[in-house]
Structure formats: C-alpha cells, structure tokens
C-alpha cells in the first residue's frame, strides 16, 4: 500500500484533540445556556420589580384620589352645612320659621319686608340683605282672563296703624290672631294661620303654611312669627309683594 500508517502517538494525539474539542463545545454550549438562563432570570426579576412598582404607583394614585375625593366630599358637606338654611324643617306652624333668634330691629338701618307669593316666603330685609325668613302663605291663585292671579295684590305698601290680637270674618267664616294691616286699613293683613269661630286653629289649613298659597288675600304666618311682628314691626314699614 502507498499510504503509510500513522504512528500510535499520532493517532492518540488526534483522538485527544477531538475529545478536547468536543469538551470545549459542550462547555461552551453549557455556558451559553447558563448565560441565557441568567439573562432570563434577570429580565423576569426586573419585569417583576417594574410591575410591582407600577402597581404600587397606581395604588398610591388611587389612594390619593380616594383621599382627595373624600376631602372634596368633606368640603362639600361642610360647605353645604355652612350654606344650609337655618329654616326650621319640617315646617311647624306652632314654632318660629328659623331656628335662630329674631333680629334686633333697633340695629336694622333700612328695614322693609318682601313677600314672595309663589315661594311662600316672607323676608325681613335690611337694605339688600335678608335678615330673617318666615314661612308664609298668601292668596290662592285663580283665573282672570286666562291668567293665574293671586287674591293677594302685588305692589308696594306700608304697615298701617290697625293691629290687634284676634278677629273673625263672618262672611269668610274664618278668623286669625295677631294681625297687622298693610292695605285698606284692616282689609289685607299679616296674621297667624287661621282660626274657626271658636277661636281654635284650623289644623288642616295650618298644614298648608309655607307649602302653598292658601288665603283669601292676607299673608298667613306661623303663630310665633305673627306674634313677633305684632310686637315689633313699626308702622310705616315698607312691604313689597311680588309673584316670585
């Protein structure tokens, strides 16, 4: 044969080389796999931390939102409480309309009264400022040439001299207590909720106070409010009656 056989040590050297090469390849593959494993683990850890941070941030934002919302609600409630009228609720014809004291008229510079027929309110005013509000009921509305008109005349009037502790109108079969005249010297009055011929309060009519127009033209008030006006309202006080 022309080919010569390699010496044994040459064959052994080749075998050792290929074995070493295989070992290097195996170690390299394992190293690459290990590095990829580390990268995957690091990436998952980073993603987990980022996700936790995001949740924490969202939770913080939600908490802040809840706190702000609660704070806002609290402010609204507080504001509502502050702005809430001191008007007595439910309406009680046997008690004052407000839960605070009546004003001291000696300290009022520009006293006048505004009666709002549709709102069923009578306002004591000091210039532009309302200093006390009373539940009231003015004249019923009725049809006049296709228009709804109150039995209480609107316009500007003045408190007259006539006042008294009680009256009874036989024609209307109705009376009241603590009246003050503001038109026609005894025809149109401020007075209490109505009474019957025996001088007893008509409870069914009393229940309408502050809720609906109910009178024949006078302005009905709660018993304490009418007594207070009777004792304190000066003759000549301006009275403005409108359809508000």
CSV table of C-alpha atoms in Angstrom, one decimal:
chain,number,residue,atom,x,y,z
A,1,UNK,CA,0.0,0.0,0.0
A,2,UNK,CA,1.2,3.5,-0.7
A,3,UNK,CA,-0.4,5.1,2.4
A,4,UNK,CA,1.7,4.8,5.5
A,5,UNK,CA,0.0,4.2,8.8
A,6,UNK,CA,0.4,6.9,11.4
A,7,UNK,CA,2.4,6.2,14.4
A,8,UNK,CA,0.3,5.3,17.5
A,9,UNK,CA,1.2,8.5,19.3
A,10,UNK,CA,0.0,10.5,16.3
A,11,UNK,CA,-3.4,8.6,16.4
A,12,UNK,CA,-3.6,9.2,20.1
A,13,UNK,CA,-2.9,12.9,19.6
A,14,UNK,CA,-5.7,13.2,17.1
A,15,UNK,CA,-8.1,11.4,19.4
A,16,UNK,CA,-7.1,13.7,22.3
A,17,UNK,CA,-7.6,16.8,20.2
A,18,UNK,CA,-11.1,15.8,19.1
A,19,UNK,CA,-12.0,14.8,22.6
A,20,UNK,CA,-10.8,18.2,23.8
A,21,UNK,CA,-12.6,20.0,21.0
A,22,UNK,CA,-15.8,18.2,22.0
A,23,UNK,CA,-15.4,19.1,25.6
A,24,UNK,CA,-14.8,22.7,24.7
A,25,UNK,CA,-18.0,22.7,22.6
A,26,UNK,CA,-20.0,21.1,25.4
A,27,UNK,CA,-18.7,23.6,27.9
A,28,UNK,CA,-19.4,26.5,25.5
A,29,UNK,CA,-22.9,25.3,24.9
A,30,UNK,CA,-23.5,25.0,28.6
A,31,UNK,CA,-22.0,28.4,29.2
A,32,UNK,CA,-24.2,30.0,26.6
A,33,UNK,CA,-27.3,28.2,28.1
A,34,UNK,CA,-26.3,29.4,31.6
A,35,UNK,CA,-25.8,33.0,30.4
A,36,UNK,CA,-29.2,32.9,28.7
A,37,UNK,CA,-30.7,31.5,31.9
A,38,UNK,CA,-29.2,34.4,33.9
A,39,UNK,CA,-30.5,36.9,31.3
A,40,UNK,CA,-34.0,35.4,31.5
A,41,UNK,CA,-33.9,35.4,35.3
A,42,UNK,CA,-32.6,39.0,35.4
A,43,UNK,CA,-35.2,40.1,32.9
A,44,UNK,CA,-38.0,38.4,34.9
A,45,UNK,CA,-36.7,39.9,38.1
A,46,UNK,CA,-36.6,43.4,36.5
A,47,UNK,CA,-40.1,42.9,35.0
A,48,UNK,CA,-41.4,41.8,38.3
A,49,UNK,CA,-39.9,44.8,40.1
A,50,UNK,CA,-41.2,47.1,37.4
A,51,UNK,CA,-44.7,45.6,37.7
A,52,UNK,CA,-44.7,45.9,41.5
A,53,UNK,CA,-43.6,49.5,41.2
A,54,UNK,CA,-46.3,50.2,38.7
A,55,UNK,CA,-48.9,48.6,41.0
A,56,UNK,CA,-47.6,50.5,43.9
A,57,UNK,CA,-47.7,53.7,42.0
A,58,UNK,CA,-51.2,53.0,40.8
A,59,UNK,CA,-52.3,52.1,44.3
A,60,UNK,CA,-50.7,55.3,45.6
A,61,UNK,CA,-52.5,57.3,42.9
A,62,UNK,CA,-55.8,55.6,43.8
A,63,UNK,CA,-55.2,56.3,47.5
A,64,UNK,CA,-54.5,59.9,46.7
A,65,UNK,CA,-57.6,60.0,44.5
A,66,UNK,CA,-59.7,58.5,47.3
A,67,UNK,CA,-58.3,60.9,49.8
A,68,UNK,CA,-58.8,63.9,47.5
A,69,UNK,CA,-62.3,62.7,46.7
A,70,UNK,CA,-63.1,62.2,50.4
A,71,UNK,CA,-61.6,65.5,51.2
A,72,UNK,CA,-63.6,67.2,48.5
A,73,UNK,CA,-66.8,65.4,49.7
A,74,UNK,CA,-66.0,66.6,53.2
A,75,UNK,CA,-65.6,70.1,51.9
A,76,UNK,CA,-68.8,69.9,50.0
A,77,UNK,CA,-70.6,68.6,53.1
A,78,UNK,CA,-69.0,71.3,55.2
A,79,UNK,CA,-69.9,73.9,52.6
A,80,UNK,CA,-73.5,72.6,52.5
A,81,UNK,CA,-73.7,72.6,56.2
A,82,UNK,CA,-72.4,76.2,56.2
A,83,UNK,CA,-74.8,77.3,53.4
A,84,UNK,CA,-77.7,75.3,54.8
A,85,UNK,CA,-80.6,77.5,55.7
A,86,UNK,CA,-81.5,77.9,59.3
A,87,UNK,CA,-85.1,77.5,58.3
A,88,UNK,CA,-86.9,75.0,60.5
A,89,UNK,CA,-87.7,71.7,58.9
A,90,UNK,CA,-90.2,70.2,58.8
A,91,UNK,CA,-92.4,73.3,58.8
A,92,UNK,CA,-94.2,73.8,62.1
A,93,UNK,CA,-96.9,76.4,62.3
A,94,UNK,CA,-96.6,76.4,66.1
A,95,UNK,CA,-92.9,77.4,66.0
A,96,UNK,CA,-90.7,80.2,64.6
A,97,UNK,CA,-89.7,79.7,61.0
A,98,UNK,CA,-86.0,79.9,61.8
A,99,UNK,CA,-84.0,78.1,64.4
A,100,UNK,CA,-82.2,81.2,65.4
A,101,UNK,CA,-83.3,84.3,67.3
A,102,UNK,CA,-85.4,87.0,65.7
A,103,UNK,CA,-83.3,90.1,64.6
A,104,UNK,CA,-82.9,93.1,66.8
A,105,UNK,CA,-84.8,95.8,64.8
A,106,UNK,CA,-83.0,98.5,66.7
A,107,UNK,CA,-79.9,97.6,64.9
A,108,UNK,CA,-81.5,97.5,61.4
A,109,UNK,CA,-80.9,100.6,59.4
A,110,UNK,CA,-83.1,100.0,56.3
A,111,UNK,CA,-85.9,97.7,57.4
A,112,UNK,CA,-88.5,96.5,54.8
A,113,UNK,CA,-90.4,93.4,54.0
A,114,UNK,CA,-90.6,91.3,50.8
A,115,UNK,CA,-93.4,88.8,50.4
A,116,UNK,CA,-92.9,86.2,47.7
A,117,UNK,CA,-96.3,84.7,46.9
A,118,UNK,CA,-95.2,81.7,44.8
A,119,UNK,CA,-92.3,80.8,47.0
A,120,UNK,CA,-94.5,81.1,50.1
A,121,UNK,CA,-91.9,83.1,52.0
A,122,UNK,CA,-91.8,86.5,53.7
A,123,UNK,CA,-88.4,88.1,54.1
A,124,UNK,CA,-87.3,90.7,56.6
A,125,UNK,CA,-84.7,92.8,54.8
A,126,UNK,CA,-82.1,95.3,55.9
A,127,UNK,CA,-81.4,97.0,52.6
A,128,UNK,CA,-80.3,94.2,50.2
A,129,UNK,CA,-79.6,91.8,53.0
A,130,UNK,CA,-82.2,89.2,54.2
A,131,UNK,CA,-82.1,89.2,58.0
A,132,UNK,CA,-84.9,86.7,58.6
A,133,UNK,CA,-87.1,84.5,56.5
A,134,UNK,CA,-90.6,83.4,57.5
A,135,UNK,CA,-92.8,80.6,56.1
A,136,UNK,CA,-96.0,82.2,54.8
A,137,UNK,CA,-99.0,81.5,52.6
A,138,UNK,CA,-100.6,84.3,50.5
A,139,UNK,CA,-103.7,84.4,48.4
A,140,UNK,CA,-104.8,81.5,46.3
A,141,UNK,CA,-104.3,81.8,42.5
A,142,UNK,CA,-107.3,81.9,40.4
A,143,UNK,CA,-108.1,82.5,36.7
A,144,UNK,CA,-108.6,86.1,35.5
A,145,UNK,CA,-109.0,86.4,31.7
A,146,UNK,CA,-106.8,83.3,31.2
A,147,UNK,CA,-104.1,84.4,33.7
A,148,UNK,CA,-103.5,83.0,37.1
A,149,UNK,CA,-103.7,85.8,39.6
A,150,UNK,CA,-103.3,85.7,43.4
A,151,UNK,CA,-106.0,87.0,45.7
A,152,UNK,CA,-103.2,89.0,47.3
A,153,UNK,CA,-102.5,92.2,45.4
A,154,UNK,CA,-98.9,92.8,44.3
A,155,UNK,CA,-97.1,96.1,44.7
A,156,UNK,CA,-95.5,98.3,47.3
A,157,UNK,CA,-97.5,99.1,50.5
A,158,UNK,CA,-96.8,100.3,54.1
A,159,UNK,CA,-97.7,99.0,57.5
A,160,UNK,CA,-100.8,100.8,58.8
A,161,UNK,CA,-101.9,101.6,62.3
A,162,UNK,CA,-104.5,98.8,62.6
A,163,UNK,CA,-103.4,95.8,64.5
A,164,UNK,CA,-104.9,93.5,67.2
A,165,UNK,CA,-104.8,90.2,69.0
A,166,UNK,CA,-107.7,88.5,67.1
A,167,UNK,CA,-110.5,88.9,64.6
A,168,UNK,CA,-113.2,86.8,62.9
A,169,UNK,CA,-114.7,87.3,59.5
A,170,UNK,CA,-118.3,86.0,59.4
A,171,UNK,CA,-118.5,86.3,55.6
A,172,UNK,CA,-115.5,84.0,55.2
A,173,UNK,CA,-116.2,82.0,58.3
A,174,UNK,CA,-112.6,82.4,59.3
A,175,UNK,CA,-110.5,84.4,61.7
A,176,UNK,CA,-106.9,84.6,63.0
A,177,UNK,CA,-104.8,86.1,65.7
A,178,UNK,CA,-102.2,88.8,66.0
A,179,UNK,CA,-102.9,90.8,62.9
A,180,UNK,CA,-101.2,93.9,61.3
A,181,UNK,CA,-102.8,95.8,58.5
A,182,UNK,CA,-100.8,96.7,55.4
A,183,UNK,CA,-103.6,97.8,53.0
A,184,UNK,CA,-107.0,99.3,53.2
A,185,UNK,CA,-106.9,99.7,57.0
A,186,UNK,CA,-107.9,96.2,58.1
A,187,UNK,CA,-108.7,94.5,54.8
A,188,UNK,CA,-105.3,93.0,54.0
A,189,UNK,CA,-103.2,91.8,56.9
A,190,UNK,CA,-100.3,89.8,58.2
A,191,UNK,CA,-101.7,87.3,60.8
A,192,UNK,CA,-101.4,83.8,62.2
A,193,UNK,CA,-102.6,80.7,60.5
A,194,UNK,CA,-106.5,80.7,60.5
A,195,UNK,CA,-108.9,80.0,63.4
A,196,UNK,CA,-112.5,78.9,63.4
A,197,UNK,CA,-115.5,80.6,65.1
A,198,UNK,CA,-114.4,79.1,68.4
A,199,UNK,CA,-111.0,80.7,68.1
A,200,UNK,CA,-109.3,77.3,67.6
A,201,UNK,CA,-106.7,76.9,64.9
A,202,UNK,CA,-107.8,75.1,61.8
A,203,UNK,CA,-105.2,72.4,61.7
A,204,UNK,CA,-105.9,71.4,58.1
A,205,UNK,CA,-105.3,74.9,56.9
A,206,UNK,CA,-102.3,75.3,59.2
A,207,UNK,CA,-100.6,72.4,57.5
A,208,UNK,CA,-100.5,74.4,54.2
A,209,UNK,CA,-98.3,77.1,55.7
A,210,UNK,CA,-95.1,77.6,53.6
A,211,UNK,CA,-96.1,75.0,51.1
A,212,UNK,CA,-98.9,76.6,49.0
A,213,UNK,CA,-100.9,79.8,48.6
A,214,UNK,CA,-104.0,79.3,50.7
A,215,UNK,CA,-105.5,82.5,51.9
A,216,UNK,CA,-108.3,84.9,50.7
A,217,UNK,CA,-105.7,87.7,50.3
A,218,UNK,CA,-103.9,88.1,53.7
A,219,UNK,CA,-100.5,86.8,54.5
A,220,UNK,CA,-100.6,83.9,56.9
A,221,UNK,CA,-97.7,83.3,59.2
A,222,UNK,CA,-96.8,80.8,62.0
A,223,UNK,CA,-98.1,81.7,65.4
A,224,UNK,CA,-94.7,82.8,66.9
A,225,UNK,CA,-93.8,84.8,63.7
A,226,UNK,CA,-97.1,86.6,63.8
A,227,UNK,CA,-96.7,87.5,67.5
A,228,UNK,CA,-93.2,88.8,66.9
A,229,UNK,CA,-94.3,91.0,64.0
A,230,UNK,CA,-97.2,92.2,66.0
A,231,UNK,CA,-94.9,93.3,68.9
A,232,UNK,CA,-92.0,94.6,66.9
A,233,UNK,CA,-92.9,95.8,63.4
A,234,UNK,CA,-93.1,99.6,63.2
A,235,UNK,CA,-95.9,101.5,61.5
A,236,UNK,CA,-94.8,102.8,58.1
A,237,UNK,CA,-92.5,99.8,57.3
A,238,UNK,CA,-92.4,99.2,53.5
A,239,UNK,CA,-94.0,96.0,52.3
A,240,UNK,CA,-93.2,94.8,48.7
A,241,UNK,CA,-95.3,91.9,47.4
A,242,UNK,CA,-94.4,90.0,44.2
A,243,UNK,CA,-95.1,86.8,42.4
A,244,UNK,CA,-91.6,85.3,42.9
